[in-house]
Coordinates of C-alpha atoms and ligand atoms in Angstrom, one line a residue:
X1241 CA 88.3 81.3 101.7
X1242 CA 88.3 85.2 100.7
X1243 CA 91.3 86.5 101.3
X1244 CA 92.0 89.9 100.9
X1245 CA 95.4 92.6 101.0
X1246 CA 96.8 95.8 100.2
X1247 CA 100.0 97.7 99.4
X1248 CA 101.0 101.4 98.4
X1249 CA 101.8 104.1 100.4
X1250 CA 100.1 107.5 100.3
X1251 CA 102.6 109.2 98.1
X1252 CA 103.7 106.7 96.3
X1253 CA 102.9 105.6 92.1
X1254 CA 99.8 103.4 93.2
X1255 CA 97.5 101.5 96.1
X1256 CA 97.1 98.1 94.9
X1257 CA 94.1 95.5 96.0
X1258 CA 94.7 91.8 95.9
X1259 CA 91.4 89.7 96.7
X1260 CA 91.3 85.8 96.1
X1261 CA 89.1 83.3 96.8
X1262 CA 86.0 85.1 94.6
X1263 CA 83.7 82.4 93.2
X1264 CA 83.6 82.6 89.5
X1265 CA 80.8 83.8 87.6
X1266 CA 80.0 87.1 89.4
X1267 CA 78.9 89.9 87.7
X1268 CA 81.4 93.2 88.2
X1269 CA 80.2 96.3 87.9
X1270 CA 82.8 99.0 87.6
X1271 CA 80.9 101.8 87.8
X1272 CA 79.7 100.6 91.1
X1273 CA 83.1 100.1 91.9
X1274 CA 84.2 103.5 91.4
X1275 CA 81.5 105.0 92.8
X1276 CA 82.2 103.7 95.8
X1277 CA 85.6 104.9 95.4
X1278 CA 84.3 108.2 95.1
X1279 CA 82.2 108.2 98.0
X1280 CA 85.0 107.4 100.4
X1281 CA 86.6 110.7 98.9
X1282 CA 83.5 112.7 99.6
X1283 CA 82.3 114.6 103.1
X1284 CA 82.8 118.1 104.9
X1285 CA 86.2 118.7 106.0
X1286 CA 88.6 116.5 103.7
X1287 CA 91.6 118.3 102.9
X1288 CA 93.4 119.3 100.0
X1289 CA 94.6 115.9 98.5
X1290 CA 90.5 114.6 97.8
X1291 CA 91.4 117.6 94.7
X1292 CA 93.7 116.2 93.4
X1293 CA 93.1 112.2 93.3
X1294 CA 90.1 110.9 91.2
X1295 CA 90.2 107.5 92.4
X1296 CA 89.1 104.7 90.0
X1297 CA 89.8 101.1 90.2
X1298 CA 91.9 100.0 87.4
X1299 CA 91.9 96.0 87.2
X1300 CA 94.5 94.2 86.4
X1301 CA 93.1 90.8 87.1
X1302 CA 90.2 87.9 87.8
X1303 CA 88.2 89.6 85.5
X1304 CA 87.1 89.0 82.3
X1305 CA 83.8 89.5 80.2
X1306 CA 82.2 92.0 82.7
X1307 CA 82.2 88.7 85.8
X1308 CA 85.1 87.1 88.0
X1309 CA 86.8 84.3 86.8
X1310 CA 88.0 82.7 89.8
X1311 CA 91.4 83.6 89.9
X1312 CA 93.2 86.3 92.3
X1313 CA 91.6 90.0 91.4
X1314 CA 94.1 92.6 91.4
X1315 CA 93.0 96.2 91.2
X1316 CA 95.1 99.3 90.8
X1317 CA 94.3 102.9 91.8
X1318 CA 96.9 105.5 90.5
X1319 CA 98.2 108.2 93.3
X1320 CA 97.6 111.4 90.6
X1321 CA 99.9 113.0 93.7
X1322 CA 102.7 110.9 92.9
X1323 CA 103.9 113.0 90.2
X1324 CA 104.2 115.9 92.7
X1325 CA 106.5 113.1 95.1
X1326 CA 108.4 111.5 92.4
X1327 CA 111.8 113.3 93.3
X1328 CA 110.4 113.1 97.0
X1329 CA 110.0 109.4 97.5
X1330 CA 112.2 107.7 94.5
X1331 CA 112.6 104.1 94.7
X1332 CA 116.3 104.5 93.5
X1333 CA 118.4 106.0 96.0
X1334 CA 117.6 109.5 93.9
X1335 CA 119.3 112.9 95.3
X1336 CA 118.9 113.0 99.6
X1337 CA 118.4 116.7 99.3
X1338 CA 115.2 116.2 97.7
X1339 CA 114.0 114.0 100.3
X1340 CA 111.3 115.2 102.7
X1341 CA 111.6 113.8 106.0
X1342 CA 108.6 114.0 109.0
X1343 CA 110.8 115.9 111.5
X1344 CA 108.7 115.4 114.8
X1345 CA 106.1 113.1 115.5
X1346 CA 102.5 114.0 115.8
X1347 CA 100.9 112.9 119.0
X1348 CA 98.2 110.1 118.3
X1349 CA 99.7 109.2 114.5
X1350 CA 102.1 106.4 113.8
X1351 CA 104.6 108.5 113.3
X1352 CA 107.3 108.0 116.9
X1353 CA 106.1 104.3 117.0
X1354 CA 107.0 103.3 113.9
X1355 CA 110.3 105.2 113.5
X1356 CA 110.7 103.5 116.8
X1357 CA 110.0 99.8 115.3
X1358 CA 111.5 100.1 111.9
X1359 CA 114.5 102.0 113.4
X1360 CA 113.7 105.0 111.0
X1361 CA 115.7 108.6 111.2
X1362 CA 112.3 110.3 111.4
X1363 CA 108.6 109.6 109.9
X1364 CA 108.2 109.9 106.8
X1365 CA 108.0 106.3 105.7
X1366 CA 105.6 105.9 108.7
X1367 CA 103.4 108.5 107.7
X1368 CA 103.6 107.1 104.2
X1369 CA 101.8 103.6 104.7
X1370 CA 99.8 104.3 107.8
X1371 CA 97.7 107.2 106.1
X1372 CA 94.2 106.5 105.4
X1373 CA 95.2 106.8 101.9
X1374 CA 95.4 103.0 102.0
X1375 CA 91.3 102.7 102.8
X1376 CA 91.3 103.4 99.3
X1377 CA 92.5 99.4 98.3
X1378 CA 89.7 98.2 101.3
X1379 CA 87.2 100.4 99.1
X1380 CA 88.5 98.8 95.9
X1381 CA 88.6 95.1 97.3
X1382 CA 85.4 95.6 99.8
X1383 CA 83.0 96.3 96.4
X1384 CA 84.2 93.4 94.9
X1385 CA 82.6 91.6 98.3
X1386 CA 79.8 93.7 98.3
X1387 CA 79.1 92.6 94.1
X1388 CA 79.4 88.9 95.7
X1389 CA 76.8 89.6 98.9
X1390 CA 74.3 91.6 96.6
X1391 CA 74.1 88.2 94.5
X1392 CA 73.1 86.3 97.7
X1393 CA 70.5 89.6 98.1
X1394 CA 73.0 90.8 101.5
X1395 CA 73.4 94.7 101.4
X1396 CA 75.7 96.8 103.7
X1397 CA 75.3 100.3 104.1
X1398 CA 76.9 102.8 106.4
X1399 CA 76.0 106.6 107.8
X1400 CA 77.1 108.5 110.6
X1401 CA 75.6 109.1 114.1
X1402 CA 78.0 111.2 115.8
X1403 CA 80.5 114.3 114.9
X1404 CA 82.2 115.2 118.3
X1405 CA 79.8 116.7 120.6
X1406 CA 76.8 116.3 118.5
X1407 CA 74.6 113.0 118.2
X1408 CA 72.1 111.5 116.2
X1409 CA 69.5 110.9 119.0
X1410 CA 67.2 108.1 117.3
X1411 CA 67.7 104.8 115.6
X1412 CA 67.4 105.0 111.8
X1413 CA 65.2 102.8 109.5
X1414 CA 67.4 100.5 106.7
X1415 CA 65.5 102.8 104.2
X1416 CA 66.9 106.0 105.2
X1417 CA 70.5 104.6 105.3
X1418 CA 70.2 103.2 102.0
X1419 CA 68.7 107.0 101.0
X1420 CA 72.2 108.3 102.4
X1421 CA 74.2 106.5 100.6
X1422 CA 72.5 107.0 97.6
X1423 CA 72.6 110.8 98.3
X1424 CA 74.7 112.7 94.6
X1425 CA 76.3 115.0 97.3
X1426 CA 77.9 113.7 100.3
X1427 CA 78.2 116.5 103.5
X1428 CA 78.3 114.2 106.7
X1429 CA 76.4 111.5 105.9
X1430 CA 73.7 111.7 108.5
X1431 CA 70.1 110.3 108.0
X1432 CA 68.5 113.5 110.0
X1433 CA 69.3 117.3 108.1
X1434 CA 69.0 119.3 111.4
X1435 CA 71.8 117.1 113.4
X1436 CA 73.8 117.3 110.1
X1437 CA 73.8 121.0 109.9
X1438 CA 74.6 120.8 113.9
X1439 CA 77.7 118.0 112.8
X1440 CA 78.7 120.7 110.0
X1441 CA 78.8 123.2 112.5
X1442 CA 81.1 121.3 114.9
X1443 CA 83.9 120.6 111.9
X1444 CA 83.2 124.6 111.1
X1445 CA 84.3 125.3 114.8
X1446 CA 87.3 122.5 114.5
X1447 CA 88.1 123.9 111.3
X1448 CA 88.2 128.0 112.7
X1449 CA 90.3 126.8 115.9
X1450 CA 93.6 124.7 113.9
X1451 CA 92.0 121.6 115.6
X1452 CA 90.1 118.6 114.1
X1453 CA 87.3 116.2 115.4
X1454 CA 86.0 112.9 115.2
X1455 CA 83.1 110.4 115.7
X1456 CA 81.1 107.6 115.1
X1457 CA 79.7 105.4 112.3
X1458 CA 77.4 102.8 111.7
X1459 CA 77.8 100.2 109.8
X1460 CA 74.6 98.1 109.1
X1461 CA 74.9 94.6 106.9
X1462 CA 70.9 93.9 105.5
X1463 CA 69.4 90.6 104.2
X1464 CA 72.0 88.1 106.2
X1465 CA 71.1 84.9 106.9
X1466 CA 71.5 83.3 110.6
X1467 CA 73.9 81.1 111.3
X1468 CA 76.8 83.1 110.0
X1469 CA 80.0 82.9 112.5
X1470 CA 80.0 80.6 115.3
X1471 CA 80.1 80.5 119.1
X1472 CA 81.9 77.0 118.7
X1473 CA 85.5 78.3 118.6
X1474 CA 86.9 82.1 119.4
X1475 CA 88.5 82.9 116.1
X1476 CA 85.1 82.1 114.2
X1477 CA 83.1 84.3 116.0
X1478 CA 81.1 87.0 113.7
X1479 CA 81.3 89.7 116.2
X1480 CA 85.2 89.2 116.9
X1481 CA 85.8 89.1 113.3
X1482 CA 83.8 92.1 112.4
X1483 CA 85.5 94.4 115.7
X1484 CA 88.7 93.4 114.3
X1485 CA 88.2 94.2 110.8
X1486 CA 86.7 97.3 111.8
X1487 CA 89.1 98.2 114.5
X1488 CA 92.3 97.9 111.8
X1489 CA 90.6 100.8 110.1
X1490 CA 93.0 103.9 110.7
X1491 CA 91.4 106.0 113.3
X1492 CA 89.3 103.7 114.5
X1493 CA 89.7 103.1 118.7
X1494 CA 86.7 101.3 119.7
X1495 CA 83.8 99.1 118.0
X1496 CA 80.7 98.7 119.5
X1497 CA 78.0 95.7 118.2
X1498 CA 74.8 96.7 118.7
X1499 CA 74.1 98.8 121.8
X1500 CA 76.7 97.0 123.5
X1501 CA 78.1 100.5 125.2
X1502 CA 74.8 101.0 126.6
X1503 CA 74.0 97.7 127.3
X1504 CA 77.0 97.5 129.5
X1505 CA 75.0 100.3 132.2
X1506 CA 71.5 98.5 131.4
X1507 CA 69.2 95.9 133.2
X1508 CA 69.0 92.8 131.5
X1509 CA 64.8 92.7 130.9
X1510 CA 66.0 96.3 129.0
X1511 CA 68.6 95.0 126.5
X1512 CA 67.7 91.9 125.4
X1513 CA 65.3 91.8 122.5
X1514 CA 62.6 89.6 123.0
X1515 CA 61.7 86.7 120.6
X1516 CA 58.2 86.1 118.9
X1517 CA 56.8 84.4 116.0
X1518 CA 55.2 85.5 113.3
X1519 CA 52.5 84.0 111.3
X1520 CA 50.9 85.0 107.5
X1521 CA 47.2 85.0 107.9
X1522 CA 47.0 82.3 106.4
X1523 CA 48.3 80.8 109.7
X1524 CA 51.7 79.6 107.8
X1525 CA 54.5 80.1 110.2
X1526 CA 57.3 82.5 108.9
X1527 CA 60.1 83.3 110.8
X1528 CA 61.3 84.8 113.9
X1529 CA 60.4 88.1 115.0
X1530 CA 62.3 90.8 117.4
X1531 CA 60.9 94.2 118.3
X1532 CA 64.1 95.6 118.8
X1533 CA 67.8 94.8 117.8
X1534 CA 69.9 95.9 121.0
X1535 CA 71.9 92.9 119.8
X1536 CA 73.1 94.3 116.9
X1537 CA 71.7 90.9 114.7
X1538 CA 74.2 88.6 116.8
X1539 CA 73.8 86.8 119.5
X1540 CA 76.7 83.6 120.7
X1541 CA 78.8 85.2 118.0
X1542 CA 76.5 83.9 115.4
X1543 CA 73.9 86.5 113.0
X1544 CA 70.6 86.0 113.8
X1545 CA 68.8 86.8 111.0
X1546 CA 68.1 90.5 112.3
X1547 CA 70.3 93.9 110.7
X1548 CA 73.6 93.2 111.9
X1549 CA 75.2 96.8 113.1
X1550 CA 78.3 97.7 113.7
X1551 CA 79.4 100.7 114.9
X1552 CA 83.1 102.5 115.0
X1553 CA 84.3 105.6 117.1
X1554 CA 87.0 107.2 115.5
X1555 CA 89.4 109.6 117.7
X1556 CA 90.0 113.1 115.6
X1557 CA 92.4 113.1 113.4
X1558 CA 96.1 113.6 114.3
X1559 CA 97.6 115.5 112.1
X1560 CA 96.7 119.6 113.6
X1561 CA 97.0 122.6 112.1
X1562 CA 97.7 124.1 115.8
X1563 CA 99.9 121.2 116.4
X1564 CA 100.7 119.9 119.5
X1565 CA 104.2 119.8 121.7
X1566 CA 106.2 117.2 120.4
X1567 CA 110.4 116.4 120.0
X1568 CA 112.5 116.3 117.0
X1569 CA 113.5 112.9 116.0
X1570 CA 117.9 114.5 115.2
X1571 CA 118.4 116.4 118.3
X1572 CA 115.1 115.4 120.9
X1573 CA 114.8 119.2 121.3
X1574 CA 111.1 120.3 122.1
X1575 CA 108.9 121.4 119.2
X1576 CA 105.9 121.5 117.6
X1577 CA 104.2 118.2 115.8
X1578 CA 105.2 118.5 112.1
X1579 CA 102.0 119.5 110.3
X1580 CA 101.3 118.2 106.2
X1581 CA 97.6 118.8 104.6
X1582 CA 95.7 116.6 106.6
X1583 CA 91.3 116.5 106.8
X1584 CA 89.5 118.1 109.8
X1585 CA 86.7 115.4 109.8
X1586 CA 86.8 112.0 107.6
X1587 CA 83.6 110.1 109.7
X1588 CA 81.9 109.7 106.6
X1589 CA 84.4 108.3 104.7
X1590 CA 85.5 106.2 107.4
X1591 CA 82.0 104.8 107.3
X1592 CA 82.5 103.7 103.7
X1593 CA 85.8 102.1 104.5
X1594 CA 84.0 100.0 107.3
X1595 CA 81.5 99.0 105.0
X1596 CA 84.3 97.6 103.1
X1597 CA 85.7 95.9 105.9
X1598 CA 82.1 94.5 107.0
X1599 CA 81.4 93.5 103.2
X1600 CA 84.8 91.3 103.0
X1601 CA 84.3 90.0 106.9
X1602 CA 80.1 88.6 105.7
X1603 CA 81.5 87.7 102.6
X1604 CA 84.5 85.9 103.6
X1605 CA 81.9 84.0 106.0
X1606 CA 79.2 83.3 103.4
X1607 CA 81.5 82.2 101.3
X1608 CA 83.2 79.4 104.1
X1609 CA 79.5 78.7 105.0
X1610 CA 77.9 78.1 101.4
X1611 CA 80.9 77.4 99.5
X1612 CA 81.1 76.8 95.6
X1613 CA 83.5 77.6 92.8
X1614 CA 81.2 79.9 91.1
X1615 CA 78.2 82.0 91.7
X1616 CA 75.8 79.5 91.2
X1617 CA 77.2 77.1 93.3
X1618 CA 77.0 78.8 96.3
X1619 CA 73.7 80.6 95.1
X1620 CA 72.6 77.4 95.3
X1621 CA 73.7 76.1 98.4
X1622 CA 72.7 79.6 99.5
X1623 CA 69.1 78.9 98.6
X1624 CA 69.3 75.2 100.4
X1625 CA 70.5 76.9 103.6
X1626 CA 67.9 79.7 103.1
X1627 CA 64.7 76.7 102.8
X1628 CA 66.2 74.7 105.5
X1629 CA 66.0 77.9 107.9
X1630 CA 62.5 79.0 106.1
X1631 CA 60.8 75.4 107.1
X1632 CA 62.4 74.9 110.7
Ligands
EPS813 C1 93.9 110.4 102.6 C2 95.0 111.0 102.0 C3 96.0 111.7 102.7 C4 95.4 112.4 103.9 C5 94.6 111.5 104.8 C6 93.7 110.5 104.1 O1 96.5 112.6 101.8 P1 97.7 113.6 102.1 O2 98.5 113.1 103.2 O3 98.5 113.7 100.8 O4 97.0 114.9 102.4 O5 94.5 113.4 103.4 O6 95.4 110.8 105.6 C7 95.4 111.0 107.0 C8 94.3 111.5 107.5 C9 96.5 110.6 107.7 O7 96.5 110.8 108.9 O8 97.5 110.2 107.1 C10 92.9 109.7 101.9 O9 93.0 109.4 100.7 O10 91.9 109.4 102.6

């Protein structure tokens, strides 16, 4: 079983990524690693703080010799901020005139909630560990899945379809998602450049009025096998696991599988995708066929052997520069939202983070399905399952 957490808080000395239950004997690549740490930092409208922070992955553990050895990985990225929040945020009781409390909640964050639940004078420790910061670990923690699915030849890829008002009105081939994500500069990660100048426009206009905007991403998961997840028992089911894992992203308010929205105000004969069979021509059966994937790639809770695609909306982010009415937390007189840097539009990123969460879900799975100690145990019990489907 893969089992994965974080800790660190946004201003604090470090985010650290814990991941067990790796099979031995896979090759890590750091680069890769840190790359994807740096694509989570990239996109229009990020804020001040991607300046300052070069994330990179600094393991501590469960690696030796350039592959996993089996035992617990633990992975360190350093806050460069922290030296600016040292006197700030001490973990000794350290002077309270330096501290820097969150003095009214922002409407839509954490922040009244959790002062509410931890019994907190005002935010600031909320604001600390439920900033996005923390998608950093799920970045660090989700490559290490994807390094395990790309040995079993499973890819997951991410770009984005919506930025508030403006839409990506087509599907998009596999090819062009993998093209964005390779892509050296990162602006809103959209696989069409007239809607993404249109997106860039729309943060331009959140960014000129104080405000801030969200949207949706898409999350697709290439080369998986059917049979992952089950319809057999509610807390194995692929497509609850993956909305949950995708819905604990910060931001994130609703998941969709598939076209499930638009299914939902659809005819049946419209939304389900048909099943063929196609043959070589050399009249060898190969493998089920669909024509479209309306589905999303499950069907019972269970992958089918199509793309599996997950999509998340994310609400704007809370945190305005025109803030909104809000109370003080010492006297409950009315005010305005306390405002700290903060991005106008992280979609992109938040696409990378899914991807992450997707890549540890599919792993996590694969590796309960096909089991094995190391690599090429469950490479091989990979490949069993892979023939057994092949000759059905
Ligand atoms: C983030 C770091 C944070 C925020 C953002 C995400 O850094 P700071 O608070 O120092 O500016 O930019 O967090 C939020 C959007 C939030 O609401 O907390 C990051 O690394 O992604």
């Amino acid at each position: 079983m893969i089992r994965f957490s974080t800790a660190g808080e946004s201003h604090g000395e470090a985010l650290i990524a814990l991941i067990s239950g790796m099979p031995a004997g896979v090759p890590v690549d750091l680069d890769f690693v840190n790359h994807e740490l740096w694509r989570r930092q990239q996109g229009y409208g990020r804020g001040g703080r991607m300046k300052i922070e070069t994330d990179k992955a600094h393991v501590l553990s469960g690696v030796r010799h350039g592959k996993t050895i089996g035992s617990p990985i633990a992975i360190e990225i350093v806050n460069r901020d922290w030296k600016n929040w040292e006197e700030k945020l001490p973990v000794e009781a350290g002077d309270p005139g330096k501290h820097q409390p969150v003095a009214s909640p922002r409407p839509g964050h954490a922040d009244l909630a959790g002062a509410l639940k931890f019994n907190f004078p005002d935010a600031r420790y909320v604001l600390e560990r439920a900033s996005a910061r923390e998608s950093t670990a799920r970045v660090a923690g989700g490559a290490f899945a994807k390094l395990l699915l790309r040995h079993l030849g499973i890819e997951v890829a991410s770009h984005v379809i919506r930025v508030g008002r403006v839409e990506l009105d087509r599907t998009a081939a596999w090819e062009e998602i993998v093209s964005v994500v390779a892509r050296d500069e990162i602006v809103l990660s959209c696989v069409d450049a007239a809607t993404e100048a249109r997106m860039k426009e729309e943060v331009e206009q959140a960014s000129r009025t104080g405000d801030t905007v969200g949207g949706v991403f898409e999350v697709v998961v290439h080369g998986a096998p059917a049979g992952l997840g089950t319809y057999a028992n509610w807390d194995e089911r692929l497509d609850g696991l993956l909305a949950w894992s995708v819905m604990s992203l910060q931001a994130v308010k609703a998941v969709e599988i598939g076209r499930g929205i638009t299914a939902a105000e659809s005819f049946g004969s419209k939304v389900h995708d048909a099943i063929h069979y196609a043959t070589e021509p050399t009249g060898r059966p190969t493998r089920f066929t669909r024509e479209q994937n309306n589905a999303g790639g499950i069907e019972g809770g269970v992958s089918n052997g199509e793309d599996i695609v997950v999509r998340g909306y994310l609400k704007p982010i809370s945190t305005l520069r025109r803030p909104l009415e809000s109370v003080r937390f010492d006297t409950r007189a009315a005010t305005s939202a306390s405002y700290e840097r903060s991005d106008i539009c992280v979609v992109p990123a938040a696409g990378v983070a899914a991807e992450a969460m997707v890549a540890l879900t599919v792993a996590g799975l694969a590796q309960q399905k096909f089991g094995g100690d190391s690599a090429l145990e469950m490479k091989r019990n990979f490949d069993g399952y892979i023939e057994q489907i092949r000759s059905y």
